[in-house]
Coordinates of C-alpha atoms and ligand atoms in Angstrom, one line a residue:
M1 CA 81.1 109.6 118.6
S2 CA 80.5 113.2 119.0
S3 CA 78.3 115.2 116.8
I4 CA 80.1 117.9 114.8
R5 CA 77.2 120.3 114.6
Q6 CA 78.6 123.8 114.4
R7 CA 75.4 125.8 114.6
P8 CA 72.8 125.6 117.3
S9 CA 69.9 123.7 115.8
T10 CA 66.3 123.8 116.8
K11 CA 66.3 121.5 119.7
P12 CA 62.8 122.2 120.9
N13 CA 61.2 120.4 123.8
P14 CA 59.8 117.1 122.5
D15 CA 56.2 118.1 122.4
G16 CA 56.7 121.7 121.9
D17 CA 54.8 123.3 119.0
L18 CA 56.7 124.6 116.1
P19 CA 56.1 127.6 114.1
Q20 CA 54.5 126.4 110.9
V21 CA 56.5 126.8 107.7
K22 CA 54.5 128.9 105.3
S23 CA 53.3 127.4 102.0
N24 CA 55.3 129.5 99.7
G25 CA 58.5 128.3 101.3
H26 CA 59.0 131.6 102.9
H27 CA 59.6 130.8 106.5
S28 CA 59.3 134.0 108.4
V29 CA 59.1 134.3 112.1
D30 CA 56.5 136.9 112.9
K31 CA 57.7 138.4 116.1
T32 CA 54.4 140.1 116.9
D33 CA 52.5 136.8 116.7
T34 CA 51.4 136.6 120.3
K35 CA 51.0 140.3 121.1
S36 CA 47.9 142.3 121.5
P37 CA 46.6 144.5 118.6
K38 CA 47.9 147.6 120.5
T39 CA 51.3 146.2 120.8
I40 CA 51.3 145.3 117.2
V41 CA 50.5 148.9 116.2
L42 CA 53.3 150.1 118.4
V43 CA 55.8 147.5 117.1
L44 CA 54.8 148.3 113.5
L45 CA 55.2 152.0 114.0
G46 CA 58.6 151.3 115.6
S47 CA 59.7 149.2 112.7
V48 CA 58.6 151.8 110.2
L49 CA 60.8 154.4 112.0
I50 CA 63.7 152.0 112.2
S51 CA 63.3 151.1 108.6
L52 CA 63.3 154.7 107.6
V53 CA 66.6 155.2 109.4
L54 CA 68.2 152.0 108.1
V55 CA 66.9 152.0 104.5
S56 CA 69.6 154.2 103.1
Y57 CA 72.3 151.6 103.8
R58 CA 70.5 148.4 104.6
S59 CA 68.2 147.5 101.8
S60 CA 67.2 144.1 103.2
T61 CA 64.7 145.7 105.6
K62 CA 62.7 146.6 102.4
T63 CA 60.6 144.0 100.8
L64 CA 62.5 142.0 98.3
P65 CA 61.2 142.8 94.8
E66 CA 60.4 140.0 92.4
S67 CA 63.4 140.9 90.3
Y68 CA 66.7 141.9 91.8
A69 CA 70.4 141.6 91.5
L70 CA 72.5 140.1 94.3
C71 CA 76.1 141.3 94.1
S72 CA 79.3 140.9 95.9
H73 CA 81.6 143.8 96.7
E74 CA 84.3 141.7 95.1
E75 CA 84.3 140.8 91.4
D76 CA 84.2 137.1 92.1
G77 CA 82.2 136.5 95.2
I78 CA 79.6 134.3 93.5
Y79 CA 80.5 130.8 92.7
T80 CA 78.4 129.7 89.8
V81 CA 79.6 126.1 89.6
D82 CA 79.0 126.1 85.9
G83 CA 81.1 124.0 83.5
E84 CA 84.1 126.3 83.9
D85 CA 83.5 126.8 87.7
S86 CA 83.4 130.5 86.9
R87 CA 82.9 133.2 89.5
V88 CA 81.1 136.5 89.0
Q89 CA 80.1 139.6 90.9
C90 CA 76.4 139.6 90.4
L91 CA 73.4 137.4 89.9
V92 CA 70.1 138.6 88.5
V93 CA 67.0 136.9 89.7
H94 CA 63.8 137.2 87.7
Q95 CA 60.6 135.1 88.0
A96 CA 62.3 132.7 90.4
Q97 CA 65.1 132.0 87.9
V98 CA 68.6 133.1 87.3
F99 CA 68.1 135.7 84.5
D100 CA 71.7 136.8 84.1
R101 CA 75.1 136.8 85.9
G102 CA 78.3 138.8 85.4
S103 CA 79.8 142.1 86.5
L104 CA 77.6 144.8 88.0
D105 CA 78.0 147.1 84.9
D106 CA 77.3 144.3 82.5
V107 CA 74.2 142.9 84.2
K108 CA 72.8 146.5 84.6
L109 CA 73.3 147.2 80.9
R110 CA 71.8 143.9 79.8
W111 CA 68.8 144.4 82.1
K112 CA 68.2 147.8 80.7
N113 CA 68.2 146.4 77.2
A114 CA 65.9 143.5 78.2
V115 CA 63.4 146.0 79.7
K116 CA 63.6 148.0 76.5
R117 CA 62.8 145.0 74.4
G118 CA 60.0 143.9 76.7
Q119 CA 61.7 140.7 77.7
V120 CA 61.1 141.4 81.4
T121 CA 57.8 142.5 82.7
D122 CA 56.9 142.9 86.3
A123 CA 56.2 145.9 88.5
S124 CA 59.8 146.2 89.7
S125 CA 61.5 145.6 86.4
A126 CA 62.1 149.1 85.3
N127 CA 64.7 149.8 88.0
L128 CA 66.7 146.7 88.9
E129 CA 67.2 146.7 92.6
I130 CA 70.8 145.9 93.6
R131 CA 71.5 144.2 96.9
F132 CA 75.0 143.5 98.2
I133 CA 76.1 140.6 100.4
N134 CA 78.4 141.4 103.3
P135 CA 82.1 141.9 102.4
G136 CA 83.9 138.5 102.7
S137 CA 80.7 136.5 102.3
I138 CA 80.0 134.4 99.2
V139 CA 77.1 132.9 97.2
V140 CA 77.1 129.3 96.2
P141 CA 74.3 127.3 94.5
G142 CA 71.7 125.8 96.8
L143 CA 73.3 122.9 98.7
S144 CA 71.9 119.4 98.3
D145 CA 72.1 116.3 100.4
S146 CA 72.1 113.2 98.3
H147 CA 71.3 110.7 101.0
A148 CA 69.3 111.5 104.1
H149 CA 66.2 110.6 106.0
I150 CA 63.9 113.5 106.6
L151 CA 61.1 112.2 108.9
E152 CA 63.6 110.0 110.8
Y153 CA 65.7 113.1 111.4
G154 CA 62.6 114.9 112.8
S155 CA 61.9 111.8 115.0
S156 CA 65.5 111.6 116.1
R157 CA 65.4 115.1 117.5
Q158 CA 62.7 114.2 120.0
L159 CA 65.0 112.0 122.1
P160 CA 68.5 112.2 120.9
L161 CA 70.9 109.7 122.4
E162 CA 74.1 110.5 120.6
G163 CA 75.6 112.2 123.6
A164 CA 75.4 109.1 125.9
K165 CA 78.8 107.7 126.5
S166 CA 77.7 104.6 128.3
V167 CA 74.6 102.3 128.5
E168 CA 73.7 103.9 131.9
A169 CA 74.0 107.4 130.4
A170 CA 71.6 106.3 127.6
V171 CA 69.1 104.9 130.0
G172 CA 69.5 108.1 132.0
L173 CA 68.6 110.3 129.0
V174 CA 65.5 108.2 128.4
H175 CA 64.6 108.5 132.1
Q176 CA 64.8 112.3 131.9
Y177 CA 62.7 112.4 128.7
I178 CA 59.9 110.3 130.3
K179 CA 60.0 112.5 133.5
A180 CA 59.8 115.7 131.4
N181 CA 56.7 114.6 129.5
P182 CA 53.4 114.5 131.4
D183 CA 52.0 112.3 128.6
F184 CA 54.3 109.4 129.5
L185 CA 53.7 109.8 133.2
Q186 CA 49.9 109.8 132.8
D187 CA 49.9 106.9 130.3
K188 CA 52.3 104.1 130.8
S189 CA 51.3 102.4 127.6
K190 CA 52.5 105.3 125.4
F191 CA 55.5 104.3 123.3
V192 CA 58.8 106.0 124.2
E193 CA 60.9 106.3 121.0
G194 CA 64.5 107.5 120.8
W195 CA 67.4 107.5 118.4
G196 CA 71.2 107.7 118.3
W197 CA 72.7 105.3 120.8
D198 CA 76.1 103.9 119.8
H199 CA 77.5 101.0 121.7
T200 CA 80.8 101.2 119.9
S201 CA 81.4 104.5 121.8
W202 CA 80.7 102.9 125.2
P203 CA 83.4 101.6 127.5
K204 CA 82.4 97.9 127.0
A205 CA 81.2 98.3 123.4
E206 CA 78.6 95.5 124.0
W207 CA 75.0 95.4 122.8
P208 CA 72.7 96.9 125.4
T209 CA 69.8 94.7 126.7
A210 CA 66.2 95.1 127.8
A211 CA 67.4 94.3 131.3
D212 CA 69.6 97.5 131.2
L213 CA 66.4 99.5 130.8
E214 CA 64.5 97.4 133.4
A215 CA 67.2 98.2 136.0
D216 CA 65.5 101.6 136.3
P217 CA 62.0 101.0 137.8
L218 CA 60.6 103.9 135.8
F219 CA 60.8 101.6 132.7
S220 CA 58.9 98.7 134.2
G221 CA 55.9 97.8 132.0
R222 CA 56.7 100.6 129.5
P223 CA 57.1 100.1 125.8
V224 CA 60.4 101.6 124.8
V225 CA 62.0 101.4 121.3
L226 CA 65.4 103.0 120.8
Q227 CA 67.1 103.2 117.3
S228 CA 70.8 102.9 117.0
K229 CA 72.8 105.8 115.5
D230 CA 73.3 104.0 112.2
G231 CA 69.7 103.0 112.0
H232 CA 70.6 99.3 111.8
A233 CA 69.6 98.2 115.3
L234 CA 66.7 98.5 117.6
W235 CA 67.0 98.2 121.4
V236 CA 63.6 97.5 123.1
S237 CA 62.2 97.1 126.6
T238 CA 60.8 93.9 128.1
K239 CA 57.3 95.2 127.5
V240 CA 58.0 95.3 123.8
L241 CA 59.7 91.9 123.8
E242 CA 56.7 90.4 125.5
A243 CA 54.3 91.8 123.0
M244 CA 56.3 90.3 120.1
G245 CA 55.3 86.7 121.3
P246 CA 57.4 83.7 120.1
L247 CA 60.3 84.8 117.9
P248 CA 61.5 82.9 114.8
E249 CA 64.7 80.9 115.1
F250 CA 66.3 82.8 112.3
V251 CA 65.7 86.0 110.3
E252 CA 67.0 86.2 106.7
G253 CA 69.2 89.3 106.5
G254 CA 68.9 90.1 110.1
V255 CA 70.0 89.1 113.6
I256 CA 68.1 88.6 116.9
V257 CA 70.7 89.2 119.5
R258 CA 70.5 86.3 122.1
N259 CA 72.1 85.4 125.4
E260 CA 73.9 82.0 126.0
A261 CA 70.6 80.4 126.9
G262 CA 69.3 81.4 123.4
K263 CA 66.9 84.1 124.8
A264 CA 66.4 87.3 122.9
T265 CA 68.1 90.1 125.0
G266 CA 66.3 93.1 123.4
V267 CA 68.4 94.1 120.3
F268 CA 67.3 93.4 116.7
L269 CA 69.6 94.0 113.7
D270 CA 68.7 94.9 110.2
N271 CA 65.8 92.8 108.8
A272 CA 65.0 91.5 112.3
Q273 CA 64.0 95.1 113.2
D274 CA 60.8 94.4 111.3
L275 CA 59.7 92.0 114.1
V276 CA 59.4 95.0 116.4
I277 CA 55.8 96.2 116.5
R278 CA 55.3 99.9 117.1
P279 CA 52.3 102.2 116.7
A280 CA 52.2 104.0 113.4
P281 CA 52.9 107.7 113.8
T282 CA 49.9 110.0 113.7
E283 CA 49.6 112.8 111.1
K284 CA 50.5 115.2 113.9
D285 CA 53.6 113.2 114.6
L286 CA 54.6 113.3 111.0
I287 CA 54.0 117.0 110.6
R288 CA 56.1 117.7 113.7
R289 CA 59.0 115.5 112.4
F290 CA 58.8 117.1 108.9
S291 CA 58.8 120.7 110.3
F292 CA 61.8 120.0 112.6
A293 CA 63.7 118.6 109.6
V294 CA 62.9 121.2 107.0
Q295 CA 63.6 124.1 109.4
D296 CA 67.0 122.7 110.3
A297 CA 67.6 122.0 106.6
V298 CA 67.1 125.5 105.4
A299 CA 69.0 126.9 108.4
N300 CA 71.9 124.7 107.2
G301 CA 71.8 125.9 103.6
L302 CA 70.1 122.9 102.1
T303 CA 67.7 123.6 99.3
S304 CA 67.3 120.0 98.2
V305 CA 67.3 116.7 100.0
H306 CA 67.3 113.2 98.5
D307 CA 65.3 111.1 100.9
A308 CA 66.8 107.6 100.9
G309 CA 63.7 105.8 101.9
F310 CA 60.0 106.5 101.5
S311 CA 57.6 103.9 102.8
P312 CA 54.2 103.9 101.1
K313 CA 52.9 105.9 104.1
S314 CA 55.7 108.5 104.1
L315 CA 55.4 108.9 100.3
A316 CA 51.7 109.6 100.8
F317 CA 52.5 112.1 103.5
F318 CA 55.0 113.9 101.3
K319 CA 52.5 114.0 98.4
R320 CA 50.0 115.6 100.7
Q321 CA 52.5 118.3 101.8
A322 CA 53.4 119.0 98.2
D323 CA 49.7 119.2 97.2
E324 CA 49.0 121.6 100.0
G325 CA 52.0 123.7 99.0
N326 CA 53.8 123.0 102.2
M327 CA 57.1 121.9 100.8
P328 CA 59.7 124.5 101.8
I329 CA 62.6 122.6 100.2
R330 CA 62.9 120.3 97.2
V331 CA 62.7 116.6 98.1
Y332 CA 63.8 113.8 95.8
G333 CA 62.4 110.6 97.2
M334 CA 63.5 107.0 96.8
T335 CA 60.7 104.5 97.5
F336 CA 61.6 101.4 99.4
F337 CA 61.5 98.0 97.8
D338 CA 59.8 95.5 100.0
E339 CA 60.5 91.9 99.1
N340 CA 57.3 90.8 100.8
A341 CA 55.1 93.1 98.8
E342 CA 53.9 92.7 95.2
Y343 CA 56.2 94.1 92.5
W344 CA 55.1 97.7 91.9
G345 CA 57.5 99.0 89.3
N346 CA 55.1 98.5 86.4
Q347 CA 51.9 99.9 88.1
T348 CA 53.0 102.9 90.1
D349 CA 53.1 106.4 88.6
K350 CA 56.4 108.2 88.9
L351 CA 56.5 111.7 90.2
V352 CA 58.8 113.4 87.8
H353 CA 59.9 117.0 87.3
D354 CA 62.9 118.7 85.8
G355 CA 63.9 120.6 89.0
T356 CA 61.3 123.3 88.9
G357 CA 59.0 121.3 91.2
R358 CA 59.3 120.5 94.9
L359 CA 58.7 116.8 95.1
A360 CA 59.9 113.9 92.9
A361 CA 59.6 110.2 93.4
R362 CA 61.0 108.2 90.5
S363 CA 63.6 106.0 92.1
V364 CA 63.6 102.8 94.1
K365 CA 65.7 102.1 97.2
I366 CA 66.9 98.6 97.6
F367 CA 68.9 97.2 100.5
A368 CA 71.7 94.8 99.6
D369 CA 73.4 94.5 103.0
G370 CA 73.7 95.9 106.5
A371 CA 76.2 98.4 108.0
L372 CA 79.8 98.3 108.9
R373 CA 79.4 99.6 112.4
S374 CA 76.9 96.8 113.4
G375 CA 78.9 94.2 111.4
G376 CA 76.2 93.6 108.8
A377 CA 78.2 94.8 105.7
A378 CA 78.6 91.9 103.4
L379 CA 82.4 91.2 102.8
Y380 CA 84.3 88.8 100.5
E381 CA 86.6 87.9 103.4
P382 CA 85.7 87.6 107.1
Y383 CA 85.8 90.6 109.4
T384 CA 89.3 91.0 110.7
D385 CA 88.1 91.6 114.3
N386 CA 85.4 88.8 114.1
P387 CA 86.6 86.0 111.8
E388 CA 83.4 84.0 112.3
T389 CA 81.4 86.3 110.0
N390 CA 81.5 87.9 106.6
G391 CA 78.5 90.0 107.4
F392 CA 75.3 89.3 105.4
M393 CA 73.3 90.2 102.4
R394 CA 69.8 91.4 103.2
L395 CA 68.5 90.2 99.8
S396 CA 69.7 87.2 97.9
E397 CA 71.8 87.5 94.8
E398 CA 69.0 85.8 92.8
L399 CA 66.4 88.3 94.0
L400 CA 68.7 91.3 93.2
N401 CA 69.4 89.9 89.7
S402 CA 65.7 89.7 89.0
I403 CA 64.4 93.0 90.5
I404 CA 67.2 95.4 89.5
P405 CA 66.7 94.8 85.7
K406 CA 62.9 94.9 86.2
F407 CA 62.8 98.3 87.9
L408 CA 65.4 99.6 85.4
S409 CA 63.4 98.5 82.4
D410 CA 60.2 100.0 83.9
G411 CA 62.1 103.3 83.9
W412 CA 63.0 103.6 87.6
Q413 CA 66.3 104.9 88.8
V414 CA 67.6 102.1 90.9
N415 CA 69.5 103.1 94.1
V416 CA 71.0 100.2 96.0
H417 CA 72.3 100.4 99.5
A418 CA 75.6 98.6 99.3
I419 CA 78.3 98.9 102.0
G420 CA 80.6 95.8 101.9
D421 CA 82.8 95.0 99.0
R422 CA 80.8 91.8 98.3
A423 CA 77.5 93.6 98.3
N424 CA 78.9 96.3 95.9
G425 CA 80.3 93.6 93.7
I426 CA 77.0 91.7 93.5
V427 CA 75.0 94.9 92.7
L428 CA 77.5 96.0 90.1
D429 CA 77.1 92.5 88.5
A430 CA 73.4 93.1 88.3
F431 CA 73.8 96.7 87.0
E432 CA 76.3 95.5 84.4
V433 CA 73.8 92.9 82.9
A434 CA 70.9 95.3 83.0
L435 CA 72.7 98.2 81.4
K436 CA 73.9 96.3 78.3
G437 CA 72.8 98.3 75.3
V438 CA 71.1 100.9 77.5
N439 CA 71.8 104.6 77.6
V440 CA 73.0 104.9 81.2
S441 CA 72.3 108.6 81.5
A442 CA 68.6 107.9 81.0
L443 CA 68.6 105.6 84.1
R444 CA 71.5 106.8 86.3
P445 CA 71.7 103.9 88.7
R446 CA 73.3 104.7 92.1
L447 CA 75.2 102.8 94.7
E448 CA 74.1 104.3 98.0
H449 CA 77.1 104.4 100.3
A450 CA 79.5 102.4 98.1
Q451 CA 81.7 102.2 101.2
I452 CA 84.1 99.4 100.5
L453 CA 85.1 98.7 96.9
T454 CA 87.6 96.5 95.3
E455 CA 89.9 98.3 92.8
A456 CA 88.1 96.3 90.0
D457 CA 84.7 97.6 91.1
M458 CA 86.0 101.2 91.2
A459 CA 86.9 100.7 87.6
R460 CA 83.5 99.2 86.9
I461 CA 81.7 102.2 88.4
G462 CA 83.5 104.4 86.0
K463 CA 83.0 102.2 83.0
L464 CA 79.3 101.6 83.6
G465 CA 78.5 105.2 84.6
V466 CA 77.0 104.2 87.9
I467 CA 76.9 107.0 90.5
A468 CA 78.6 106.4 93.9
S469 CA 76.5 108.3 96.4
V470 CA 78.9 108.7 99.3
Q471 CA 79.0 110.3 102.7
P472 CA 82.3 112.0 103.7
T473 CA 81.3 112.4 107.4
H474 CA 81.1 108.6 107.7
A475 CA 84.8 108.5 106.8
I476 CA 85.8 110.7 109.7
S477 CA 83.4 108.9 112.1
D478 CA 84.5 105.4 111.1
M479 CA 88.3 106.0 110.6
W480 CA 88.9 105.3 114.3
Y481 CA 87.8 101.6 114.2
A482 CA 87.8 100.8 110.5
Q483 CA 91.3 99.2 110.3
D484 CA 90.6 96.9 113.2
R485 CA 87.5 95.7 111.5
L486 CA 88.9 95.4 107.9
G487 CA 92.6 94.9 108.3
P488 CA 95.4 97.1 106.8
E489 CA 94.9 96.2 103.1
R490 CA 91.2 96.1 102.7
V491 CA 90.7 99.3 104.6
K492 CA 92.3 101.1 101.7
G493 CA 89.2 100.5 99.6
L494 CA 87.0 102.1 102.3
Y495 CA 85.8 105.7 101.6
A496 CA 88.4 105.9 98.8
F497 CA 86.7 108.9 97.2
R498 CA 89.7 110.0 95.2
S499 CA 90.3 106.5 93.8
I500 CA 86.6 106.4 92.7
I501 CA 87.0 109.7 90.8
D502 CA 90.4 108.7 89.4
H503 CA 88.7 105.5 88.0
G504 CA 86.3 107.7 86.1
G505 CA 83.5 107.3 88.6
R506 CA 80.8 109.9 89.3
I507 CA 80.2 110.8 92.9
T508 CA 77.5 112.7 94.7
L509 CA 77.7 113.7 98.4
G510 CA 75.3 113.3 101.3
S511 CA 75.3 113.1 105.1
D512 CA 72.9 110.2 105.9
F513 CA 71.3 112.5 108.5
P514 CA 70.2 111.7 111.2
V515 CA 73.0 109.1 111.2
E516 CA 75.5 112.0 110.9
D517 CA 75.2 115.7 111.4
M518 CA 73.0 117.5 108.9
N519 CA 75.3 120.5 108.3
P520 CA 76.5 120.1 104.7
L521 CA 79.7 122.0 105.6
S522 CA 80.6 119.2 107.9
G523 CA 80.6 116.9 104.8
F524 CA 82.6 119.5 102.9
Y525 CA 85.1 119.7 105.7
A526 CA 85.3 115.9 106.1
A527 CA 85.8 115.4 102.3
V528 CA 88.6 118.0 102.0
T529 CA 90.5 117.3 105.2
R530 CA 89.7 113.8 106.3
V531 CA 90.3 114.8 109.9
S532 CA 87.9 115.1 112.9
P533 CA 86.5 118.5 113.7
R534 CA 89.3 118.8 116.2
G535 CA 91.9 118.3 113.5
E536 CA 92.8 114.7 114.4
S537 CA 93.0 111.4 112.6
P538 CA 94.5 107.9 113.1
H539 CA 97.2 109.0 110.6
G540 CA 97.8 112.4 112.2
P541 CA 96.7 115.9 111.5
G542 CA 97.4 115.6 107.7
G543 CA 94.3 113.4 107.4
W544 CA 93.3 109.7 107.3
F545 CA 94.5 108.4 104.0
P546 CA 95.1 112.0 102.9
D547 CA 95.5 110.9 99.2
Q548 CA 91.8 110.3 99.2
R549 CA 90.9 113.9 100.0
L550 CA 88.7 115.7 97.5
T551 CA 89.6 119.2 96.3
R552 CA 87.3 122.0 97.5
T553 CA 85.9 122.4 94.0
E554 CA 85.1 118.7 93.8
A555 CA 83.4 118.8 97.2
L556 CA 81.3 121.9 96.2
R557 CA 80.3 120.2 93.0
G558 CA 79.5 117.1 95.0
M559 CA 76.9 119.0 96.9
T560 CA 75.5 121.1 94.1
I561 CA 75.7 120.0 90.4
D562 CA 76.5 116.3 91.1
P563 CA 73.3 115.8 93.2
A564 CA 71.4 117.6 90.5
Y565 CA 72.6 115.1 87.9
A566 CA 71.9 112.2 90.4
S567 CA 68.3 113.4 90.6
F568 CA 67.8 114.2 86.8
T569 CA 67.5 117.9 87.6
E570 CA 70.8 119.3 86.2
T571 CA 69.1 121.4 83.6
K572 CA 67.4 123.4 86.3
L573 CA 69.4 123.0 89.5
G574 CA 72.9 122.7 90.8
S575 CA 74.5 125.8 89.3
L576 CA 73.8 129.5 88.9
E577 CA 73.3 129.9 85.1
P578 CA 70.6 131.7 83.2
G579 CA 67.4 129.7 83.0
K580 CA 68.1 127.7 86.1
R581 CA 66.1 128.1 89.3
A582 CA 67.3 130.8 91.7
D583 CA 68.3 128.4 94.5
F584 CA 71.4 129.7 96.3
V585 CA 73.0 130.1 99.7
V586 CA 74.9 133.1 101.2
L587 CA 77.8 131.9 103.4
S588 CA 79.5 134.2 105.9
Q589 CA 83.0 133.4 104.5
D590 CA 84.7 131.9 101.5
I591 CA 84.8 128.2 102.2
M592 CA 86.9 127.7 99.1
V593 CA 89.9 129.6 100.5
V594 CA 89.6 129.9 104.4
A595 CA 92.1 127.8 106.4
E596 CA 90.9 124.2 106.9
N597 CA 90.4 124.7 110.6
K598 CA 88.1 127.6 109.9
I599 CA 85.7 125.9 107.5
L600 CA 83.4 124.8 110.3
D601 CA 83.1 128.4 111.6
T602 CA 81.1 129.3 108.4
K603 CA 77.6 130.6 109.0
V604 CA 74.7 130.3 106.6
L605 CA 73.4 133.9 106.2
A606 CA 70.5 133.1 103.8
T607 CA 69.0 130.1 102.0
V608 CA 67.1 131.1 98.9
I609 CA 64.8 128.9 96.9
D610 CA 63.1 130.0 93.7
G611 CA 64.5 133.5 94.4
R612 CA 62.9 133.9 97.8
P613 CA 64.6 133.5 101.2
A614 CA 63.5 130.3 103.0
Y615 CA 66.0 131.2 105.8
G616 CA 67.7 134.5 106.7
E617 CA 67.5 137.5 104.4
I618 CA 69.2 139.1 101.5
Ligands
NAG701 C1 53.8 93.8 86.5 O1 54.8 92.8 86.7 C2 54.3 91.7 87.4 C3 55.5 90.8 87.8 O2 56.4 90.8 86.8 C4 53.3 90.9 86.6 O3 52.8 89.8 87.3 C5 52.1 91.9 86.3 O4 51.2 91.3 85.4 C6 52.6 93.2 85.7 N1 51.5 94.1 85.7 C7 51.3 95.0 84.7 C8 50.2 95.9 84.9 O5 52.0 95.0 83.7
NAG702 C1 71.1 109.4 76.5 O1 70.0 110.0 77.3 C2 70.2 111.4 77.6 C3 69.0 111.8 78.4 O2 69.0 111.3 79.6 C4 70.2 112.1 76.3 O3 70.5 113.5 76.5 C5 71.3 111.6 75.4 O4 71.3 112.2 74.1 C6 71.2 110.1 75.2 N1 72.3 109.6 74.4 C7 72.1 108.7 73.4 C8 73.4 108.3 72.8 O5 71.0 108.4 73.0

């Protein structure tokens, strides 16, 4: 499947150094970095002259004062996403918050009065500086991705395999990567790690094997571990297979792919992936992955990301970044539940803030089943294209029924990965019991993906107040094979976003990057059109099950105020109202009105967090 990235992303050479993101979140590229002092003086002189010439009509070359108004030339160019979805001309930022919003005349007058009364006090307060966005561009609240994997994204950018349209092409990409890296050529024992292969997009649609890698002599004796696009399968080299020693017959909630003789061929699904031994990433690896991801995030207009899976190590890493002030975006982390570890819900401190902070960790991520693409989603009835299986649960019903109430009663938000209708049903059973007599808005449990739902379970989501955390880009990726796999009736309950809302369910939108493109506008486009980026679908150019399209307002809310609710931060984030944080994005055109086939042409001009640009300028 092709990536639908619209904007060139940072695709640096795998071991290339990245510009560090500065601690205040202001990521500026200092163009004079590598120059001699003399050059710097000349460049500075030059910029002063240019600034003098430009200053009269282009205010953004001047330092942004602490307080300012950002205005549109139109009276409604700022989408506040408040309760009435109101639109205004100007937004006033003061002390990293939204101070006021309204027409230019109104906000000027109110500012003057506030100064008079001593309500605002900083050096720049007396004269409110007014800045204008370009004609035609708009401001929306900071965009949020409710389900993504930050470090995995960074890692996936090192050796991306999405483009490979055959097993040979994938092997070829890995070959080029090894050849381009002196480290690998010098040290044959260094692990080669890649991400993004998708056998369903290959001519034969069969699992690859270790032997496919071994066919190229460069791979002989090398440890290679390649993650599938959906993150649910690992493809390894013979060297890695050998190091694993004797394999168990059977893995609960996982599959070891074997040949007719019963020998493992080099692919491990879901829980069986844990059998694969790889070196832990170094701190330098983690910092590189983190920097790739957050730079791409702010360039895509993301101010907040819900990370759908911290391991104890990655949680510690994020805490270190937050403590050092190196957290350019807001991260809302879900910590993995590991059935082999001791229960930690009653002895772990939650990292909680109302939205003003940068890192939160107060939710647990539990895996109920596998994925649709790899056939691991747990269904009530067998797969239409493989009647021998119903998929599988990764955790037993008994275990889910015991740990879900436990985490909830210890005050954790419980976010359960559930794809198949059966997995969703089992998790909703557990939620239903645990939520009896409980104020759901204090706990806000979430179904992560909630892909295939029976009608009855859609109604239960609405009744219980469970949040369906869904990914619209999955719908337009999977629409090509979904009916073959599920049959013509059951497929109607797949990615049925409109039906979920109509049953009173709450949604929140995400991308699942790196499984899908990070660009939130790709999700927006998918949700409102249900066609591929080329305007196609199995049901024609009107969209795949077009009745399930979201309105643009719903889609915008799904990536702003809904994720804020889903992360307990709606009093400070998700809309542009006085007292909320000044997190917003300037977009080059009005995504709420442009033609559908133009949505993906939209550029992010600036991403602002706490009133300061983290990307672009205002
Ligand atoms: C936490 O829960 C576990 C399992 O229910 C229990 O064994 C343990 O004693 C509890 N610890 C605390 C500190 O309450
Ligand atoms: C439920 O909890 C929310 C806070 O999450 C609170 O605002 C609300 O008042 C509570 N409702 C009831 C009925 O206690």
